[in-house]
Protein backbone atom coordinates (compact mmCIF):
# COMPACT_ATOMS: atom_id res chain seq x y z
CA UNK A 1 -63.82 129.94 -81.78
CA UNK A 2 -62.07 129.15 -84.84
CA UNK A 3 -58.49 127.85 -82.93
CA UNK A 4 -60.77 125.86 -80.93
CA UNK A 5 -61.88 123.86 -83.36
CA UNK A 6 -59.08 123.78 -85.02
CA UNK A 7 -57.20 122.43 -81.90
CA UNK A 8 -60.42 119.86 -81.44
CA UNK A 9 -59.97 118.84 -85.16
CA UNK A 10 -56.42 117.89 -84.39
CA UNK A 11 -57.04 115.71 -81.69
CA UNK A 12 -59.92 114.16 -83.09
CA UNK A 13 -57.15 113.09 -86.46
CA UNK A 14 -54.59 112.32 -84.08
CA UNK A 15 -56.37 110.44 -81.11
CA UNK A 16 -57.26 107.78 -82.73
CA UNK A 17 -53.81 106.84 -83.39
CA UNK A 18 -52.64 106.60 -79.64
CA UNK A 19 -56.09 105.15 -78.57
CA UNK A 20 -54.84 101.69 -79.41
CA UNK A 21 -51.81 102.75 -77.41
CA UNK A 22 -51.11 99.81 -74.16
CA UNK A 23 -50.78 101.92 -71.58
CA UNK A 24 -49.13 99.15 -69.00
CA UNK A 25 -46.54 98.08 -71.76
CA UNK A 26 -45.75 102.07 -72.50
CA UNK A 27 -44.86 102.64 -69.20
CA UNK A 28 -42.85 99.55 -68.88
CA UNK A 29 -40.95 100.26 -72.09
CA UNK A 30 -40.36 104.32 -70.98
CA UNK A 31 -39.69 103.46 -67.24
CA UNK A 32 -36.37 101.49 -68.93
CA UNK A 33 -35.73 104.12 -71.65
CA UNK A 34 -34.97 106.59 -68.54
CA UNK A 35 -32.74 104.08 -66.80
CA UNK A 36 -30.85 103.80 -70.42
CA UNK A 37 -30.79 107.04 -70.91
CA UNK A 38 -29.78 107.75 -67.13
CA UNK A 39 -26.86 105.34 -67.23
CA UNK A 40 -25.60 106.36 -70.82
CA UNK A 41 -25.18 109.44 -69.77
CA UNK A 42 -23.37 108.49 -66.89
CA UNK A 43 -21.08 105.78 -68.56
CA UNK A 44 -20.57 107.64 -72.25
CA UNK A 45 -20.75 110.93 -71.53
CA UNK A 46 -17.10 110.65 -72.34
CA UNK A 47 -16.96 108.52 -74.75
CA UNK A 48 -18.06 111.02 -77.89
CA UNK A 49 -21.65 111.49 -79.16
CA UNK A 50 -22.84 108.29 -77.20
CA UNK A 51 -25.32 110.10 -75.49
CA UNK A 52 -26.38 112.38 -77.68
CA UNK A 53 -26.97 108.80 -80.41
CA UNK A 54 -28.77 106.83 -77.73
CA UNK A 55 -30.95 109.24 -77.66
CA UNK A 56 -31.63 109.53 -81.24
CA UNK A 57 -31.44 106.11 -81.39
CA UNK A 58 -34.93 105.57 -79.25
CA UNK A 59 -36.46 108.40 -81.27
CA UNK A 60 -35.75 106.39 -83.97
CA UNK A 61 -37.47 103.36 -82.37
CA UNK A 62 -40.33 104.90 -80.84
CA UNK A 63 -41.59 106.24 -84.46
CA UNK A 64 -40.91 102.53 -85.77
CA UNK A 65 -43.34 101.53 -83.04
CA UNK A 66 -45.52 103.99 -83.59
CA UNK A 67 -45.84 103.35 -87.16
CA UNK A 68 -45.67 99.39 -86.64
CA UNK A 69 -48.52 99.86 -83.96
CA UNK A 70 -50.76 101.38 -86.52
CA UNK A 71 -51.08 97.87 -88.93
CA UNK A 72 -53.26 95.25 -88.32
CA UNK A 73 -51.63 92.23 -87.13
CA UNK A 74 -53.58 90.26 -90.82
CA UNK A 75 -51.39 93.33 -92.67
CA UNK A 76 -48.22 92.20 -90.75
CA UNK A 77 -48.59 88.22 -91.73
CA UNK A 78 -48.56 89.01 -95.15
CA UNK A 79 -44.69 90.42 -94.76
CA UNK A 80 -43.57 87.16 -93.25
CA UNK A 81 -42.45 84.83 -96.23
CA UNK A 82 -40.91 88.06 -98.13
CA UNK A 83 -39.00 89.41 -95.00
CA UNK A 84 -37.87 86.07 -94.24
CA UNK A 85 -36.52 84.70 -97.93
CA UNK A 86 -34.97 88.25 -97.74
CA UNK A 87 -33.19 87.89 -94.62
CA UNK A 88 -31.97 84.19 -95.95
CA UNK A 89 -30.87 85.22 -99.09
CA UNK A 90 -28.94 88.62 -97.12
CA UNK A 91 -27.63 86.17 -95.13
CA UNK A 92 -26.16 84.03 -97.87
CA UNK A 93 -25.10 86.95 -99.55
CA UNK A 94 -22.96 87.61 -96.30
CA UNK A 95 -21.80 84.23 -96.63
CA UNK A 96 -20.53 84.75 -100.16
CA UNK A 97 -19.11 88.18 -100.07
CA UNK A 98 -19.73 90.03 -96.66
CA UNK A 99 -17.74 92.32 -95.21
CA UNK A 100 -15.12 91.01 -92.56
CA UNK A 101 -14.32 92.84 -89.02
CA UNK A 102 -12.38 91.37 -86.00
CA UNK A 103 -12.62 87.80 -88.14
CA UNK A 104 -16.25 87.43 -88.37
CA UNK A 105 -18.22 88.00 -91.51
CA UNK A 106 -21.11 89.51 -90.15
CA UNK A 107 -21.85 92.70 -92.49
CA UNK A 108 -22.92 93.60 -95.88
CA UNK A 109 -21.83 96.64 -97.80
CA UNK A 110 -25.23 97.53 -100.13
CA UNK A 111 -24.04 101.68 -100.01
CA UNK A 112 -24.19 101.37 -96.10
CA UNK A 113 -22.75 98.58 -94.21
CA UNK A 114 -26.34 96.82 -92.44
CA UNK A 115 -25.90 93.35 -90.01
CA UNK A 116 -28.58 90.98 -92.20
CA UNK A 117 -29.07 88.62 -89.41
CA UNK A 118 -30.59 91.49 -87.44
CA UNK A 119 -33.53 91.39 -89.50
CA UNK A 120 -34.46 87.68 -88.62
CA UNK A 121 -34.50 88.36 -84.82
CA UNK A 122 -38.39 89.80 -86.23
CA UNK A 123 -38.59 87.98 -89.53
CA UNK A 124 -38.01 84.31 -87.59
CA UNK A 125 -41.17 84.62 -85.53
CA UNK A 126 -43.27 86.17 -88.00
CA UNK A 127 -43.05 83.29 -90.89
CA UNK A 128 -43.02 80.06 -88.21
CA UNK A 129 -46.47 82.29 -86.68
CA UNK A 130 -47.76 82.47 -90.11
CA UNK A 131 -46.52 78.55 -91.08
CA UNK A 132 -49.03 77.62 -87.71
CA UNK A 133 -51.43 79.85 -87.98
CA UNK A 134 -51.58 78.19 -91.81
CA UNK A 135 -51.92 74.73 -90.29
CA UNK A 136 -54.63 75.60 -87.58
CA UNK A 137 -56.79 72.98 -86.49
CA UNK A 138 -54.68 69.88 -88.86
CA UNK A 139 -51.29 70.32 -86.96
CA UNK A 140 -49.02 66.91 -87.85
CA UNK A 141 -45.90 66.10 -85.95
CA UNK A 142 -44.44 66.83 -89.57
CA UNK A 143 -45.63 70.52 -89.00
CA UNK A 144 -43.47 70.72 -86.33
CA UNK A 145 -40.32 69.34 -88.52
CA UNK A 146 -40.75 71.73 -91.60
CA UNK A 147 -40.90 74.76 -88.65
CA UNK A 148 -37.85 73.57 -87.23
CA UNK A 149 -35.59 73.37 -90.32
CA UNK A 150 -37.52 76.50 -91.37
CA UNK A 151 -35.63 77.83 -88.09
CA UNK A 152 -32.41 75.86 -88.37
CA UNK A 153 -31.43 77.49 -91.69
CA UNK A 154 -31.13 80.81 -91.05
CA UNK A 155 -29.51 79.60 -87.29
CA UNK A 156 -27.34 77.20 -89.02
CA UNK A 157 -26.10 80.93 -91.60
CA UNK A 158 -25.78 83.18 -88.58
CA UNK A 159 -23.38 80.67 -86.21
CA UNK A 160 -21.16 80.27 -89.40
CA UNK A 161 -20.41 83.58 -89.29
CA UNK A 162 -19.63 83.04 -86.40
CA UNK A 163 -22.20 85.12 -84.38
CA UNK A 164 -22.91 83.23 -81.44
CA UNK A 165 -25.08 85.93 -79.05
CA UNK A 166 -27.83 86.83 -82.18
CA UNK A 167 -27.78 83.19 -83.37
CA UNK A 168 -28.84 82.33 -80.05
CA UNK A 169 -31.87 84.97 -79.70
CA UNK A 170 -32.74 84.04 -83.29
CA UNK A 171 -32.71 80.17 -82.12
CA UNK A 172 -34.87 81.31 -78.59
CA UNK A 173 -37.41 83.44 -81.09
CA UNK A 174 -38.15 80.70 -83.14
CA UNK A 175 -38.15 77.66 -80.76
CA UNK A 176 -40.87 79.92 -78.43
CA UNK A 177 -43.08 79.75 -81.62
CA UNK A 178 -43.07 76.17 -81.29
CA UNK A 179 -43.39 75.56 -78.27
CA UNK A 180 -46.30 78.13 -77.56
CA UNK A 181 -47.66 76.34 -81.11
CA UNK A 182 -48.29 72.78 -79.06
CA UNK A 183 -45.08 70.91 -79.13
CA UNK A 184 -45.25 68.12 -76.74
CA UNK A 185 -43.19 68.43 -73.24
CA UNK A 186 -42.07 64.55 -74.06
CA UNK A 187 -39.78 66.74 -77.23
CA UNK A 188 -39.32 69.37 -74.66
CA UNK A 189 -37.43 67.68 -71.62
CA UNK A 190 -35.16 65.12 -72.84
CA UNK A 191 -33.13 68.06 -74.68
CA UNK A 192 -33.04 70.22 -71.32
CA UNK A 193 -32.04 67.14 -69.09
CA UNK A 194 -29.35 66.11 -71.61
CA UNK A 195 -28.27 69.88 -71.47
CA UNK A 196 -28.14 69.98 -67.47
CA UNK A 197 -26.29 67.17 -67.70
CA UNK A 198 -23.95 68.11 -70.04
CA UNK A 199 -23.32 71.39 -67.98
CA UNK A 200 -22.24 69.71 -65.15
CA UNK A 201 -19.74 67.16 -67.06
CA UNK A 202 -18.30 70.13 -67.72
CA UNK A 203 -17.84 71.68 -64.37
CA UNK A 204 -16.60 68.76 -62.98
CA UNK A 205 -13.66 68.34 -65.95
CA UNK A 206 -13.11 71.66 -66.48
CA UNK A 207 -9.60 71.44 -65.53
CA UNK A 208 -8.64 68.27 -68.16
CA UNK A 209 -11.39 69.77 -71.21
CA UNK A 210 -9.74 73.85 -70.41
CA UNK A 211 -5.98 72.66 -70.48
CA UNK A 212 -3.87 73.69 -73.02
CA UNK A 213 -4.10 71.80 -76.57
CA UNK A 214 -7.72 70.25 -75.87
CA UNK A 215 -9.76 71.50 -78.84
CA UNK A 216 -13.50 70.81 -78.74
CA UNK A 217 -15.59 69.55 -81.57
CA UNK A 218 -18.07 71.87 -82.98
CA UNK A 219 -17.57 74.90 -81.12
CA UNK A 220 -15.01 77.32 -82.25
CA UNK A 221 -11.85 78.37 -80.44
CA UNK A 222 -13.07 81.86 -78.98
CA UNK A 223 -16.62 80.06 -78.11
CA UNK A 224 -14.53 77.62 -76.29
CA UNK A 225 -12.02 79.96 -74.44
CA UNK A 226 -15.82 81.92 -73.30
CA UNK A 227 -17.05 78.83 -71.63
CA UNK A 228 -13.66 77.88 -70.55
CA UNK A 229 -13.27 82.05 -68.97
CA UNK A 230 -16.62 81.72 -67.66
CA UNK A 231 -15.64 78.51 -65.45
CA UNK A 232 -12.50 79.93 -64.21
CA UNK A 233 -11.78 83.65 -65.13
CA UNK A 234 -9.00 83.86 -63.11
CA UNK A 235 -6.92 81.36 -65.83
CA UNK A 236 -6.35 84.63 -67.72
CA UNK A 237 -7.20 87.74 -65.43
CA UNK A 238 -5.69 90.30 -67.60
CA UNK A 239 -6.59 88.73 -70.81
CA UNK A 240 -9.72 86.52 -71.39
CA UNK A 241 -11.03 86.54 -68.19
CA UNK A 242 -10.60 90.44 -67.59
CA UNK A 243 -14.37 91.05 -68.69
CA UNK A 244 -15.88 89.22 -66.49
CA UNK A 245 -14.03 89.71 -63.60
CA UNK A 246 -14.22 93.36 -63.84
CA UNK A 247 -17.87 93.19 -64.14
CA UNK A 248 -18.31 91.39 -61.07
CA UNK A 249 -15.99 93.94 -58.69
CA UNK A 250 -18.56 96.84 -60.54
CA UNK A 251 -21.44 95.02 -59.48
CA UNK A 252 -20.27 93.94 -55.81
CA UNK A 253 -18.61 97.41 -55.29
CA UNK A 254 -22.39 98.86 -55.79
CA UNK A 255 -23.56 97.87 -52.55
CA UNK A 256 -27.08 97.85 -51.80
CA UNK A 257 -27.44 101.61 -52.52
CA UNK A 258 -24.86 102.19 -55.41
CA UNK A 259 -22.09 104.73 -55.33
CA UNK A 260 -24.26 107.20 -56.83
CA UNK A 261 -25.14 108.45 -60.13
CA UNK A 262 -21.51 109.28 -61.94
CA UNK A 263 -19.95 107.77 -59.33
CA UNK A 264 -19.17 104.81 -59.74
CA UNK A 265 -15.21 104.20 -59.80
CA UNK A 266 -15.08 100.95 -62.34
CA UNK A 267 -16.82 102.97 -64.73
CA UNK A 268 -15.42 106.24 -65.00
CA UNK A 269 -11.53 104.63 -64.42
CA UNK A 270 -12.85 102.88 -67.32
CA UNK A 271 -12.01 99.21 -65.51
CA UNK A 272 -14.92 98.30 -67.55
CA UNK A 273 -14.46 96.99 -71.37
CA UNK A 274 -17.53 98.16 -73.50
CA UNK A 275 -19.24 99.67 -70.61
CA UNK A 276 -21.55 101.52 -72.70
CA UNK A 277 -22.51 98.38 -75.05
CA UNK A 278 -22.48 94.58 -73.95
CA UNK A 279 -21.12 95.48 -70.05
CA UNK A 280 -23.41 98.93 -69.17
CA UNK A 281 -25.12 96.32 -66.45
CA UNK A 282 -22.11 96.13 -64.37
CA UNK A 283 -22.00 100.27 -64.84
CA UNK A 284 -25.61 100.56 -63.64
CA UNK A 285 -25.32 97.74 -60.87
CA UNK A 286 -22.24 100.04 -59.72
CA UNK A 287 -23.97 102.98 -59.44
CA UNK A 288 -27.52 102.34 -58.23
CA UNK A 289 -26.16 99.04 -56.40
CA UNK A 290 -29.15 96.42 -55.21
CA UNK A 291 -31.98 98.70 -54.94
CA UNK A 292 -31.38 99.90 -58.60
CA UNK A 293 -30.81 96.15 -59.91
CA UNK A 294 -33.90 95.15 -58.35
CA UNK A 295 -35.77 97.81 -60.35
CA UNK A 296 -34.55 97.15 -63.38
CA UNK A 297 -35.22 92.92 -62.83
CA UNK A 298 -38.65 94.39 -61.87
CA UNK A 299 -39.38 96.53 -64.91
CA UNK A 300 -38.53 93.68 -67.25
CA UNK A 301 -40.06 91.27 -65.35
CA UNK A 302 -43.40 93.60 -65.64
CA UNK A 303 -42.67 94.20 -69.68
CA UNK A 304 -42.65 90.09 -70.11
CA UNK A 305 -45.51 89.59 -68.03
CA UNK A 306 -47.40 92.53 -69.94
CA UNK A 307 -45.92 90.80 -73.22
CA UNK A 308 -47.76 87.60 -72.15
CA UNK A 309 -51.00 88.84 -70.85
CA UNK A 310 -51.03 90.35 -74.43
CA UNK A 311 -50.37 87.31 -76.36
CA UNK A 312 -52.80 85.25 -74.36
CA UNK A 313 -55.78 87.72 -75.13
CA UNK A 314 -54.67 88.05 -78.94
CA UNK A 315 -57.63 87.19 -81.22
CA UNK A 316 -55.99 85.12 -83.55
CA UNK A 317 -53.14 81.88 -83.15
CA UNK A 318 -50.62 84.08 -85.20
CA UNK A 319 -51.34 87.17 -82.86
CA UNK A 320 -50.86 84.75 -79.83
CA UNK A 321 -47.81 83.27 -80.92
CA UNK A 322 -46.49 86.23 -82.35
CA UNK A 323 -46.93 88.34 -79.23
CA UNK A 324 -45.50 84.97 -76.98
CA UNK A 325 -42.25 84.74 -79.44
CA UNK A 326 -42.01 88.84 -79.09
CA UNK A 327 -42.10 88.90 -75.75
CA UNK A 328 -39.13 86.04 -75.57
CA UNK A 329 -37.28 88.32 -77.22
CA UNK A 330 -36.81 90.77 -74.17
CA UNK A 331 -36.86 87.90 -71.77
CA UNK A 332 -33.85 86.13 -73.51
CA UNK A 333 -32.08 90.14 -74.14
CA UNK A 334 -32.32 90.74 -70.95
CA UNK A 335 -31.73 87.10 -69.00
CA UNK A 336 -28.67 86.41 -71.52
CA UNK A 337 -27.27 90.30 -71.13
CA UNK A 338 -27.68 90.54 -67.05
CA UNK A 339 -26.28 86.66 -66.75
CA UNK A 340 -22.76 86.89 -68.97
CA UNK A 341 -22.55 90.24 -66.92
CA UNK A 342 -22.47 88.90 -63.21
CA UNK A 343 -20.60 85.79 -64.37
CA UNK A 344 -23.04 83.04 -64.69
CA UNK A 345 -23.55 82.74 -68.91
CA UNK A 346 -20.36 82.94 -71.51
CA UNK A 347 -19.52 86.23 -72.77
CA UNK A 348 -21.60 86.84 -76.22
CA UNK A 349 -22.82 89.87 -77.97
CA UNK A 350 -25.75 90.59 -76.19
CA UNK A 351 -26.83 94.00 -75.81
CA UNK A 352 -29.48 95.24 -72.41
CA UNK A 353 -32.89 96.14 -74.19
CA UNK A 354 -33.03 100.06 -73.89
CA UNK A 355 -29.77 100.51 -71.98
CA UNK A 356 -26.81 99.20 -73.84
CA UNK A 357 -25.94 101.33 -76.92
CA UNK A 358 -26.90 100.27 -80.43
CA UNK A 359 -28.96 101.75 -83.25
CA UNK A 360 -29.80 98.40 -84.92
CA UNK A 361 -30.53 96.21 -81.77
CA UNK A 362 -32.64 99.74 -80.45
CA UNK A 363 -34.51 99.51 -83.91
CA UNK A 364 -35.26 95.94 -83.54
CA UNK A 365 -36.43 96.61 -80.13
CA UNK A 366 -39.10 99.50 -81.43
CA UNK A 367 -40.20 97.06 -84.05
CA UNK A 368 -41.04 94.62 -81.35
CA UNK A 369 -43.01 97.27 -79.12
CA UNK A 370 -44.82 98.09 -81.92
CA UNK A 371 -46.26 94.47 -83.22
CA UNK A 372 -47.09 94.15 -79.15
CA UNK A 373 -49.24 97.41 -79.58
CA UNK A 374 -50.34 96.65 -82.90
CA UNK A 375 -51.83 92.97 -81.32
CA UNK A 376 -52.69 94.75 -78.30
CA UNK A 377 -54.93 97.08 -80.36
CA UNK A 378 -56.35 94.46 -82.78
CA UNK A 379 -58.41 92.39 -79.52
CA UNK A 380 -59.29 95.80 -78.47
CA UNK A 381 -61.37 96.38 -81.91
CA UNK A 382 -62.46 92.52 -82.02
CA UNK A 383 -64.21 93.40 -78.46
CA UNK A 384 -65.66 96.76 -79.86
């Protein structure tokens, strides 16, 4: 009589906790923790403790979520001015005196060596939320230019490091903000038509901008050699160009039913550069072939939409354009990751949310999950 209540007493502490729990994002989120898992053990098992850290590493990130999920999305605005003057003045800090590695200045020593600019992949979309949610119901066109340079700083610190793949998914977390915050598709098009267009001046003289001695403006050498690889990879097959091209045989060899799980040749003759980081796609497209790809499209495609549905039912405009930036997050991880991959994006430092390996990108991902739950659970006790 006495364990029974006892064991009743225990769930009635701890059910509360998961009740707030979204059940379709869960699933979403644990469907690709088993495909990670699945293909790190296939691709690293080899390759030292991989395995055994990837999974500590979503361990890690599940009891972030879990904790994040328990505070109130009001509780959550009131870290986003600190976390984000922190991250700025990290990243100036990095600036100043950062640790160096492969020529980018990236890292900070403070007793453990931490990646600052990690930290505004989060802290990015939770101060321009709170600048609109301050500004609700009197939004000015200058609104929209104090959130931009409010999002251009810390961009503006992470490419001069140079860091190219997060100051890109720091750019796409903030500019989703703003655009889910009302900017007007008049600001929105003339950018992505001058863009196109600029894409295919550079297809068509590719062979006069790549040749030897032409140095672009702006960009840096490696960035240009990327685009430059991407266009032609076979202008350095063995060098520059070996990524890429040894990403697409992986993924063609896979077939429409994969060679099978630990199978696949690319992989395990280790043909593949990082293929347990920035390149595990091509291992997983190799080994599960179509069929597999398809699921995995599928499964992220289901996490954004879940993301969305979220954000749209969010109580509050910060919820809303919290969850909307969030839920970018995986869409650009997982569009930017998959592209570079099979060939049609420049190589950056993308990781593929839950598969590639990575503690602090697998952190940042928990962190995410949880404000989705924790916004998820707030319009559940609005309703109630």
């Amino acid at each position: 009589m006495a364990q029974k209540f006892g064991k009743t007493s225990l769930w009635h502490t701890i059910a509360p906790w998961f009740k707030g729990f979204d059940g379709p994002l869960a699933f979403a989120v644990f469907m690709l923790c088993c495909a990670g898992l699945l293909t790190m053990y296939s691709s690293g098992y080899d390759n030292g403790s991989r395995f055994q850290d990837h999974g500590r590493n979503m361990l890690i990130a599940a009891a972030i979520m879990f904790v994040v999920a328990q505070i109130p999305p009001q509780r959550l605005m009131s870290f986003a001015v600190p976390l984000y003057i922190a991250g700025v003045a990290l990243l100036v800090a990095v600036a100043v005196f950062g640790v160096t590695k492969k020529g980018a200045r990236r890292w900070l020593n403070v007793g453990v060596t931490i990646q600052p600019s990690e930290v505004l992949k989060i802290a990015m979309p939770l101060m321009l939320a709170w600048w609109f949610q301050k500004r609700e119901g009197q939004l000015r066109p200058l609104d929209f230019v104090v959130a931009a340079l409010l999002l251009l700083v810390p961009v503006a610190l992470i490419m001069k490091q140079p860091d190219l793949g997060t100051s890109l998914l720091v750019l796409a977390a903030g500019m989703s903000v703003i655009f889910f915050a009302g900017m007007s598709w008049k600001l929105v098009i003339p950018p992505v038509v001058l863009g196109l267009v600029g894409i295919v001046l550079i297809v068509v003289f590719e062979p006069a901008l790549c040749a030897d001695g032409v140095r672009w403006p702006v960009l840096h050498d490696y960035q240009q050699q990327r685009i430059c690889t991407l266009l032609d990879p076979t202008r350095d097959p063995l060098g520059k160009g070996f990524h890429i091209i040894q990403g697409m045989i992986a993924i063609g060899s896979g077939g429409v039913f994969g060679a099978g799980f630990m199978k696949g040749t690319q992989t395990h003759l280790e043909f593949i550069p990082e293929r347990t980081t920035d390149f595990i796609f091509a291992a997983y497209s190799e080994e599960f072939g179509l069929l597999g790809t398809l699921f995995l499209i599928l499964a992220f495609v289901f996490l954004v939409l879940r993301g969305l549905a979220i954000a749209l039912e969010a109580p509050t405009l910060f919820s809303r354009l919290l969850a909307g930036s969030v839920t970018m997050i995986f869409f650009t991880y997982a569009f930017v990751n998959m592209g570079m991959v099979s060939g049609i994006l420049p190589v950056v430092g993308v990781p593929l949310p839950f598969i590639s390996y990575g503690g602090t990108a697998m952190v940042t991902l928990g962190l995410a999950v949880g404000i989705l739950m924790a916004i998820a659970n707030s319009k559940r006790l609005v309703q109630s």
